[in-house]
Short mmCIF file of N, CA and C in Angstrom, two decimals:
data_model
loop_
_atom_site.label_atom_id
_atom_site.label_comp_id
_atom_site.label_asym_id
_atom_site.label_seq_id
_atom_site.Cartn_x
_atom_site.Cartn_y
_atom_site.Cartn_z
N UNK A 1131 112.54 103.70 95.30
CA UNK A 1131 111.65 104.58 95.78
C UNK A 1131 110.25 104.18 95.77
N UNK A 1132 109.70 103.87 96.95
CA UNK A 1132 108.42 103.21 96.83
C UNK A 1132 107.21 104.11 97.18
N UNK A 1133 105.96 103.75 96.84
CA UNK A 1133 104.92 104.63 97.03
C UNK A 1133 104.05 103.93 98.13
N UNK A 1134 103.64 104.85 99.03
CA UNK A 1134 102.58 104.18 100.11
C UNK A 1134 101.34 104.99 99.94
N UNK A 1135 100.30 104.26 100.08
CA UNK A 1135 98.92 104.67 99.85
C UNK A 1135 98.11 104.69 101.34
N UNK A 1136 97.89 106.07 101.67
CA UNK A 1136 97.25 106.26 102.86
C UNK A 1136 95.81 106.59 102.91
N UNK A 1137 94.97 106.27 103.75
CA UNK A 1137 93.77 106.81 103.84
C UNK A 1137 93.53 107.92 104.91
N UNK A 1138 93.48 109.08 104.63
CA UNK A 1138 93.46 110.11 105.62
C UNK A 1138 92.39 110.19 106.58
N UNK A 1139 92.93 110.50 107.63
CA UNK A 1139 91.94 110.69 108.81
C UNK A 1139 91.67 112.24 108.85
N UNK A 1140 92.75 112.73 109.67
CA UNK A 1140 92.67 114.30 110.08
C UNK A 1140 93.70 115.00 109.33
N UNK A 1141 94.45 114.35 108.30
CA UNK A 1141 95.45 114.79 107.55
C UNK A 1141 95.08 116.02 106.47
N UNK A 1142 94.82 117.30 107.14
CA UNK A 1142 94.45 118.42 106.39
C UNK A 1142 95.63 118.82 105.50
N UNK A 1143 96.74 118.92 105.86
CA UNK A 1143 97.87 119.52 104.87
C UNK A 1143 97.94 118.35 103.70
N UNK A 1144 97.96 117.05 103.81
CA UNK A 1144 98.00 116.12 102.88
C UNK A 1144 96.83 116.42 102.01
N UNK A 1145 95.55 116.69 102.51
CA UNK A 1145 94.37 116.72 101.61
C UNK A 1145 94.45 118.16 100.78
N UNK A 1146 95.06 119.19 101.54
CA UNK A 1146 95.37 120.45 100.70
C UNK A 1146 96.44 120.09 99.52
N UNK A 1147 97.24 119.33 99.86
CA UNK A 1147 98.30 119.05 98.91
C UNK A 1147 97.57 118.20 97.67
N UNK A 1148 96.81 117.51 97.99
CA UNK A 1148 96.27 116.55 96.98
C UNK A 1148 95.16 117.56 96.11
N UNK A 1149 94.46 118.38 96.67
CA UNK A 1149 93.48 119.57 96.03
C UNK A 1149 94.57 120.33 95.15
N UNK A 1150 95.80 120.72 95.45
CA UNK A 1150 96.43 121.31 94.61
C UNK A 1150 96.95 120.69 93.50
N UNK A 1151 97.08 119.35 93.71
CA UNK A 1151 97.46 118.32 92.45
C UNK A 1151 96.28 118.36 91.50
N UNK A 1152 95.16 118.05 92.03
CA UNK A 1152 93.78 118.31 91.48
C UNK A 1152 93.83 119.66 90.47
N UNK A 1153 94.10 120.73 91.32
CA UNK A 1153 94.02 121.96 90.49
C UNK A 1153 94.96 121.88 89.33
N UNK A 1154 96.17 121.47 89.45
CA UNK A 1154 97.08 121.48 88.43
C UNK A 1154 96.59 120.44 87.18
N UNK A 1155 96.41 119.15 87.58
CA UNK A 1155 96.22 118.09 86.57
C UNK A 1155 94.88 118.35 85.75
N UNK A 1156 93.97 119.00 86.61
CA UNK A 1156 92.72 119.23 85.84
C UNK A 1156 92.61 120.70 85.27
N UNK A 1157 93.71 121.33 85.38
CA UNK A 1157 93.80 122.73 84.82
C UNK A 1157 92.70 123.72 85.31
N UNK A 1158 92.39 123.48 86.52
CA UNK A 1158 91.22 124.39 87.17
C UNK A 1158 91.78 125.90 87.19
N UNK A 1159 91.29 126.81 86.35
CA UNK A 1159 91.70 128.21 86.22
C UNK A 1159 90.60 128.99 87.27
N UNK A 1160 91.54 130.07 88.01
CA UNK A 1160 90.84 130.86 88.92
C UNK A 1160 90.38 129.93 90.09
N UNK A 1161 90.90 128.90 90.39
CA UNK A 1161 90.33 128.28 91.56
C UNK A 1161 90.92 128.92 92.94
N UNK A 1162 89.85 128.81 93.80
CA UNK A 1162 90.23 129.46 95.11
C UNK A 1162 89.92 128.27 96.14
N UNK A 1163 91.10 128.11 97.08
CA UNK A 1163 90.97 126.97 97.97
C UNK A 1163 90.02 127.48 99.23
N UNK A 1164 89.20 126.40 99.44
CA UNK A 1164 88.34 126.79 100.63
C UNK A 1164 88.95 126.92 101.97
N UNK A 1165 88.47 127.35 103.09
CA UNK A 1165 89.09 127.53 104.31
C UNK A 1165 89.39 126.23 105.07
N UNK A 1166 90.38 126.36 105.72
CA UNK A 1166 90.97 125.05 106.39
C UNK A 1166 89.69 124.56 107.22
N UNK A 1167 89.12 125.37 107.82
CA UNK A 1167 87.95 124.64 108.74
C UNK A 1167 86.98 124.18 108.03
N UNK A 1168 86.69 124.47 106.86
CA UNK A 1168 85.56 123.81 106.15
C UNK A 1168 86.21 122.47 105.58
N UNK A 1169 87.44 122.51 105.01
CA UNK A 1169 87.95 121.30 104.63
C UNK A 1169 88.17 120.18 105.58
N UNK A 1170 88.53 120.69 106.95
CA UNK A 1170 88.67 119.75 108.14
C UNK A 1170 87.23 119.05 108.34
N UNK A 1171 86.20 119.93 108.25
CA UNK A 1171 84.93 119.50 108.47
C UNK A 1171 84.50 118.28 107.48
N UNK A 1172 84.81 118.54 106.25
CA UNK A 1172 84.72 117.46 105.12
C UNK A 1172 85.34 116.32 105.43
N UNK A 1173 86.60 116.40 105.78
CA UNK A 1173 87.54 115.24 106.11
C UNK A 1173 87.01 114.35 107.27
N UNK A 1174 86.24 115.13 108.24
CA UNK A 1174 85.70 114.40 109.40
C UNK A 1174 84.37 113.71 109.05
N UNK A 1175 83.74 113.70 107.89
CA UNK A 1175 82.43 113.12 107.50
C UNK A 1175 82.66 111.62 107.33
N UNK A 1176 81.73 110.93 107.77
CA UNK A 1176 81.69 109.48 107.43
C UNK A 1176 81.56 108.94 106.05
N UNK A 1177 81.00 109.76 105.30
CA UNK A 1177 80.56 109.40 104.11
C UNK A 1177 81.63 110.00 102.97
N UNK A 1178 82.86 110.37 103.50
CA UNK A 1178 83.76 110.96 102.46
C UNK A 1178 85.18 110.31 102.97
N UNK A 1179 85.93 110.09 101.88
CA UNK A 1179 87.22 109.15 101.98
C UNK A 1179 88.37 109.90 101.18
N UNK A 1180 89.41 110.24 101.73
CA UNK A 1180 90.47 110.55 100.97
C UNK A 1180 91.69 109.47 100.79
N UNK A 1181 92.21 109.18 99.77
CA UNK A 1181 93.41 108.41 99.75
C UNK A 1181 94.38 109.18 99.06
N UNK A 1182 95.64 109.26 99.76
CA UNK A 1182 96.82 109.65 98.98
C UNK A 1182 97.92 108.80 98.86
N UNK A 1183 98.74 109.23 97.65
CA UNK A 1183 99.78 108.31 97.41
C UNK A 1183 101.09 109.20 97.77
N UNK A 1184 101.86 108.52 98.79
CA UNK A 1184 103.02 109.44 99.31
C UNK A 1184 104.35 108.80 98.57
N UNK A 1185 105.30 109.52 98.12
CA UNK A 1185 106.35 109.15 97.87
C UNK A 1185 107.61 110.34 98.22
N UNK A 1186 108.59 109.81 98.86
CA UNK A 1186 109.48 110.63 99.54
C UNK A 1186 108.93 111.62 100.35
N UNK A 1187 107.89 111.29 101.16
CA UNK A 1187 107.12 112.09 102.07
C UNK A 1187 106.25 113.24 101.48
N UNK A 1188 106.05 113.07 100.17
CA UNK A 1188 105.35 114.04 99.60
C UNK A 1188 104.23 113.67 98.91
N UNK A 1189 103.06 114.18 98.87
CA UNK A 1189 101.79 113.67 98.21
C UNK A 1189 102.05 113.60 96.64
N UNK A 1190 101.77 112.81 96.03
CA UNK A 1190 102.04 112.62 94.62
C UNK A 1190 100.80 112.53 93.70
N UNK A 1191 99.85 112.04 94.64
CA UNK A 1191 98.59 111.82 93.93
C UNK A 1191 97.48 111.24 94.80
N UNK A 1192 96.47 111.00 94.44
CA UNK A 1192 95.20 110.64 95.35
C UNK A 1192 93.87 110.53 94.76
N UNK A 1193 92.97 109.96 95.59
CA UNK A 1193 91.64 110.32 95.23
C UNK A 1193 90.57 110.50 96.42
N UNK A 1194 89.38 110.87 95.81
CA UNK A 1194 88.29 111.27 96.85
C UNK A 1194 87.28 110.41 96.69
N UNK A 1195 86.48 109.88 97.55
CA UNK A 1195 85.26 109.13 97.34
C UNK A 1195 84.27 109.29 98.44
N UNK A 1196 82.90 109.07 97.88
CA UNK A 1196 81.80 109.34 98.66
C UNK A 1196 81.20 107.91 98.80
N UNK A 1197 80.86 107.75 99.92
CA UNK A 1197 79.87 106.46 100.37
C UNK A 1197 78.47 107.07 100.10
N UNK A 1198 77.71 106.32 99.56
CA UNK A 1198 76.34 106.55 99.26
C UNK A 1198 75.47 105.44 99.77
N UNK A 1199 74.61 105.79 100.49
CA UNK A 1199 73.64 104.93 101.12
C UNK A 1199 72.57 104.78 99.96
N UNK A 1200 72.13 103.28 100.03
CA UNK A 1200 71.09 103.05 98.81
C UNK A 1200 69.81 102.92 99.69
N UNK A 1201 68.58 103.01 98.90
CA UNK A 1201 67.31 102.59 99.32
C UNK A 1201 66.88 101.22 98.76
N UNK A 1202 67.54 100.87 97.56
CA UNK A 1202 67.16 99.80 96.78
C UNK A 1202 67.79 98.48 97.61
N UNK A 1203 68.88 98.74 98.51
CA UNK A 1203 69.67 97.53 99.19
C UNK A 1203 70.15 98.39 100.37
N UNK A 1204 70.74 97.34 101.23
CA UNK A 1204 71.32 97.81 102.49
C UNK A 1204 72.78 98.16 102.38
N UNK A 1205 73.40 97.59 101.27
CA UNK A 1205 74.84 97.74 101.15
C UNK A 1205 74.99 99.00 100.30
N UNK A 1206 76.00 99.90 100.72
CA UNK A 1206 76.40 101.09 100.07
C UNK A 1206 77.17 101.03 98.76
N UNK A 1207 77.10 102.08 98.04
CA UNK A 1207 77.84 102.30 96.95
C UNK A 1207 79.19 103.28 97.35
N UNK A 1208 80.14 103.07 96.56
CA UNK A 1208 81.31 103.94 96.82
C UNK A 1208 81.38 104.58 95.41
N UNK A 1209 81.45 105.70 95.41
CA UNK A 1209 81.70 106.95 94.20
C UNK A 1209 83.05 107.39 94.21
N UNK A 1210 83.87 107.01 93.36
CA UNK A 1210 84.94 108.06 93.31
C UNK A 1210 84.89 109.11 92.50
N UNK A 1211 85.02 110.06 93.28
CA UNK A 1211 84.92 111.46 92.55
C UNK A 1211 86.10 112.07 91.82
N UNK A 1212 87.15 112.00 92.35
CA UNK A 1212 88.32 112.48 91.69
C UNK A 1212 89.53 111.60 92.00
N UNK A 1213 90.22 111.50 91.04
CA UNK A 1213 91.58 110.71 90.92
C UNK A 1213 92.54 111.42 90.09
N UNK A 1214 93.73 111.74 90.63
CA UNK A 1214 94.80 112.27 89.96
C UNK A 1214 96.25 111.98 90.44
N UNK A 1215 97.14 111.99 89.44
CA UNK A 1215 98.58 111.78 89.87
C UNK A 1215 99.40 112.99 89.31
N UNK A 1216 100.22 113.48 90.04
CA UNK A 1216 101.19 114.53 89.44
C UNK A 1216 101.72 114.21 88.06
N UNK A 1217 101.66 115.24 87.25
CA UNK A 1217 102.07 114.79 85.70
C UNK A 1217 103.32 113.97 85.81
N UNK A 1218 104.51 114.33 86.39
CA UNK A 1218 105.68 113.99 86.33
C UNK A 1218 105.81 112.44 87.15
N UNK A 1219 104.63 112.09 87.83
CA UNK A 1219 104.58 110.79 88.30
C UNK A 1219 103.53 109.69 87.68
N UNK A 1220 102.97 110.36 86.69
CA UNK A 1220 101.93 109.41 85.99
C UNK A 1220 102.77 108.31 85.13
N UNK A 1221 101.90 107.32 84.90
CA UNK A 1221 102.43 106.10 84.08
C UNK A 1221 103.35 105.38 84.88
N UNK A 1222 103.23 105.39 86.34
CA UNK A 1222 104.32 104.59 87.16
C UNK A 1222 103.73 103.51 88.01
N UNK A 1223 102.25 103.48 87.62
CA UNK A 1223 101.65 102.43 88.52
C UNK A 1223 100.92 103.05 89.79
N UNK A 1224 101.00 104.47 90.02
CA UNK A 1224 100.49 105.08 91.11
C UNK A 1224 98.82 104.82 91.18
N UNK A 1225 98.35 105.32 90.05
CA UNK A 1225 96.98 105.27 89.84
C UNK A 1225 96.31 103.97 90.19
N UNK A 1226 96.95 102.82 89.50
CA UNK A 1226 96.51 101.54 89.82
C UNK A 1226 96.61 101.09 91.55
N UNK A 1227 97.91 101.61 92.16
CA UNK A 1227 97.75 101.28 93.56
C UNK A 1227 96.53 102.08 94.21
N UNK A 1228 96.32 103.25 93.88
CA UNK A 1228 94.87 103.91 94.60
C UNK A 1228 93.94 103.21 94.26
N UNK A 1229 93.53 102.84 93.05
CA UNK A 1229 92.41 102.11 92.63
C UNK A 1229 92.17 100.77 93.52
N UNK A 1230 93.48 100.01 93.43
CA UNK A 1230 93.63 99.01 94.47
C UNK A 1230 93.11 99.19 95.78
N UNK A 1231 93.74 100.10 96.27
CA UNK A 1231 93.56 100.44 97.67
C UNK A 1231 91.90 100.82 97.96
N UNK A 1232 91.49 101.56 97.19
CA UNK A 1232 89.87 102.12 97.44
C UNK A 1232 89.03 100.82 96.97
N UNK A 1233 89.55 99.90 96.14
CA UNK A 1233 88.68 98.62 95.96
C UNK A 1233 88.83 97.74 97.21
N UNK A 1234 89.87 97.56 97.73
CA UNK A 1234 89.99 96.86 99.16
C UNK A 1234 88.84 97.73 100.36
N UNK A 1235 89.32 98.90 100.35
CA UNK A 1235 88.51 99.76 101.33
C UNK A 1235 86.87 99.21 101.08
N UNK A 1236 86.53 99.36 99.68
CA UNK A 1236 85.00 99.10 99.41
C UNK A 1236 84.71 97.62 99.90
N UNK A 1237 85.34 96.71 99.56
CA UNK A 1237 85.02 95.47 100.02
C UNK A 1237 85.05 95.47 101.68
N UNK A 1238 86.10 96.01 102.21
CA UNK A 1238 85.92 95.86 103.76
C UNK A 1238 84.80 96.56 104.25
N UNK A 1239 84.30 97.57 103.72
CA UNK A 1239 83.14 98.18 104.42
C UNK A 1239 81.93 97.57 103.82
N UNK A 1240 81.93 96.65 103.00
CA UNK A 1240 80.80 95.74 102.40
C UNK A 1240 79.96 96.65 101.43
N UNK A 1241 80.56 97.43 100.49
CA UNK A 1241 79.92 98.06 99.51
C UNK A 1241 79.69 97.00 98.35
N UNK A 1242 78.34 97.41 97.78
CA UNK A 1242 77.97 96.55 96.80
C UNK A 1242 78.67 96.94 95.43
N UNK A 1243 79.14 97.99 95.34
CA UNK A 1243 79.55 98.54 93.83
C UNK A 1243 80.42 99.69 94.28
N UNK A 1244 81.53 100.00 93.18
CA UNK A 1244 82.25 100.99 93.23
C UNK A 1244 82.33 101.58 91.82
N UNK A 1245 82.16 102.70 91.93
CA UNK A 1245 81.93 103.40 90.34
C UNK A 1245 82.70 104.72 90.43
N UNK A 1246 83.22 105.17 89.13
CA UNK A 1246 83.71 106.41 88.73
C UNK A 1246 83.28 106.66 87.47
N UNK A 1247 83.54 107.97 87.35
CA UNK A 1247 82.92 108.65 85.92
C UNK A 1247 84.32 109.13 85.33
N UNK A 1248 84.18 109.31 83.76
CA UNK A 1248 85.36 109.47 83.02
C UNK A 1248 84.68 110.16 81.84
N UNK A 1249 85.07 111.43 81.44
CA UNK A 1249 84.68 111.85 80.16
C UNK A 1249 85.05 111.23 79.04
N UNK A 1250 84.16 110.96 78.11
CA UNK A 1250 84.66 110.08 76.88
C UNK A 1250 85.77 110.69 76.05
N UNK A 1251 85.85 112.18 76.11
CA UNK A 1251 87.03 112.69 75.26
C UNK A 1251 88.25 112.59 75.95
N UNK A 1252 88.43 112.26 77.32
CA UNK A 1252 89.62 111.88 78.21
C UNK A 1252 90.03 110.52 78.00
N UNK A 1253 90.70 110.17 76.81
CA UNK A 1253 91.10 108.72 76.70
C UNK A 1253 91.98 108.28 77.41
N UNK A 1254 92.85 109.02 78.15
CA UNK A 1254 93.82 108.53 78.97
C UNK A 1254 92.95 108.00 80.25
N UNK A 1255 91.97 108.62 80.72
CA UNK A 1255 91.35 108.19 81.88
C UNK A 1255 90.35 107.05 81.62
N UNK A 1256 89.95 106.99 80.29
CA UNK A 1256 89.16 105.83 79.98
C UNK A 1256 90.08 104.68 79.59
N UNK A 1257 91.04 104.74 79.11
CA UNK A 1257 91.96 103.48 78.92
C UNK A 1257 92.41 103.05 80.42
N UNK A 1258 92.73 103.98 81.14
CA UNK A 1258 93.28 103.61 82.50
C UNK A 1258 92.15 102.86 83.34
N UNK A 1259 90.96 103.46 83.33
CA UNK A 1259 89.76 102.55 83.98
C UNK A 1259 89.51 100.99 83.37
N UNK A 1260 89.64 101.19 82.08
CA UNK A 1260 89.42 99.75 81.49
C UNK A 1260 90.49 98.88 82.00
N UNK A 1261 91.87 99.51 81.96
CA UNK A 1261 92.89 98.44 82.28
C UNK A 1261 92.90 98.19 83.82
N UNK A 1262 92.21 98.69 84.72
CA UNK A 1262 92.05 98.39 86.12
C UNK A 1262 90.87 97.38 86.35
N UNK A 1263 90.20 96.87 85.25
CA UNK A 1263 89.12 96.04 85.20
C UNK A 1263 87.68 96.49 85.27
N UNK A 1264 87.51 97.93 85.19
CA UNK A 1264 86.46 98.50 85.38
C UNK A 1264 85.52 98.37 84.08
N UNK A 1265 84.36 98.20 84.19
CA UNK A 1265 83.42 98.08 83.00
C UNK A 1265 82.63 99.28 82.50
N UNK A 1266 82.68 99.57 81.57
CA UNK A 1266 82.12 100.90 81.22
C UNK A 1266 80.45 100.79 80.98
N UNK A 1267 79.70 101.82 81.25
CA UNK A 1267 78.48 101.97 80.96
C UNK A 1267 78.12 103.15 80.47
N UNK A 1268 77.16 103.22 79.45
CA UNK A 1268 76.78 104.37 78.60
C UNK A 1268 75.82 105.14 79.24
N UNK A 1269 76.09 106.20 79.79
CA UNK A 1269 75.08 107.30 80.42
C UNK A 1269 75.20 108.60 79.88
N UNK A 1270 74.23 109.34 79.88
CA UNK A 1270 74.16 110.78 79.64
C UNK A 1270 74.29 111.60 80.89
N UNK A 1271 75.40 112.31 81.16
CA UNK A 1271 75.35 113.13 82.48
C UNK A 1271 74.67 114.39 82.39
N UNK A 1272 73.61 114.79 83.28
CA UNK A 1272 73.35 116.10 83.24
C UNK A 1272 73.46 116.90 84.39
N UNK A 1273 73.80 118.06 84.28
CA UNK A 1273 74.05 118.75 85.48
C UNK A 1273 73.17 120.14 85.51
N UNK A 1274 73.11 120.63 86.73
CA UNK A 1274 72.65 121.95 87.01
C UNK A 1274 73.58 122.87 87.71
N UNK A 1275 74.08 123.79 87.28
CA UNK A 1275 74.68 124.71 87.68
C UNK A 1275 74.10 125.74 88.65
N UNK A 1276 74.57 125.89 89.94
CA UNK A 1276 74.23 127.09 90.57
C UNK A 1276 75.27 128.02 91.31
N UNK A 1277 76.22 128.02 90.48
CA UNK A 1277 77.49 128.91 90.84
C UNK A 1277 77.07 130.27 90.99
N UNK A 1278 76.43 130.66 90.17
CA UNK A 1278 76.30 132.24 89.97
C UNK A 1278 74.87 132.67 90.68
N UNK A 1279 74.16 131.77 91.26
CA UNK A 1279 73.05 132.08 91.91
C UNK A 1279 73.01 132.52 93.45
N UNK A 1280 74.21 132.38 93.79
CA UNK A 1280 74.41 132.35 95.27
C UNK A 1280 74.82 133.77 95.51
#
C-alpha cells in the first residue's frame, strides 16, 4: 500500500478530512469546523498551501503552510503551520514524505528558508523534526489571544 502526497488546489473535502485529523491528533476539544465557503476561500489564497498524504483513497495525514514575504530579502519564507498523521498511520514514514514534498515545493518557489515550530514538551515532534534534518533554534513564543474579545 503506497502513500501519495498531493498539494491541494480546490480539494475542499480533502482539506476538511485533514482538519479532522488535526482535531483528533491535537486533541482539540469543542472544535467547530468553519463554514465550507470560508475554507474554500483560504484554499484559494496564494500564500497558503495544503499537502495531504493519501493512502487507499483516504487522507491519512497532511500539513498546512504559509508563504511569508520578507522585507529583508526578496525571497520568501515558508512556515509549516500544522503537520499531523492519523495515529494508526504514524511511524510509517508519512511525515517524512510530507516534509520532503514541502521542502521540494519550497525550493521550487525559491524560498530562502522553511521553518516549523514544535513545543519543547512534545518530544515526538522534536525528535521527528531533528530526524528530517531540521536545525533547532531557541526562541520564546509570545501570543496574544483575542478569542473572547469578539
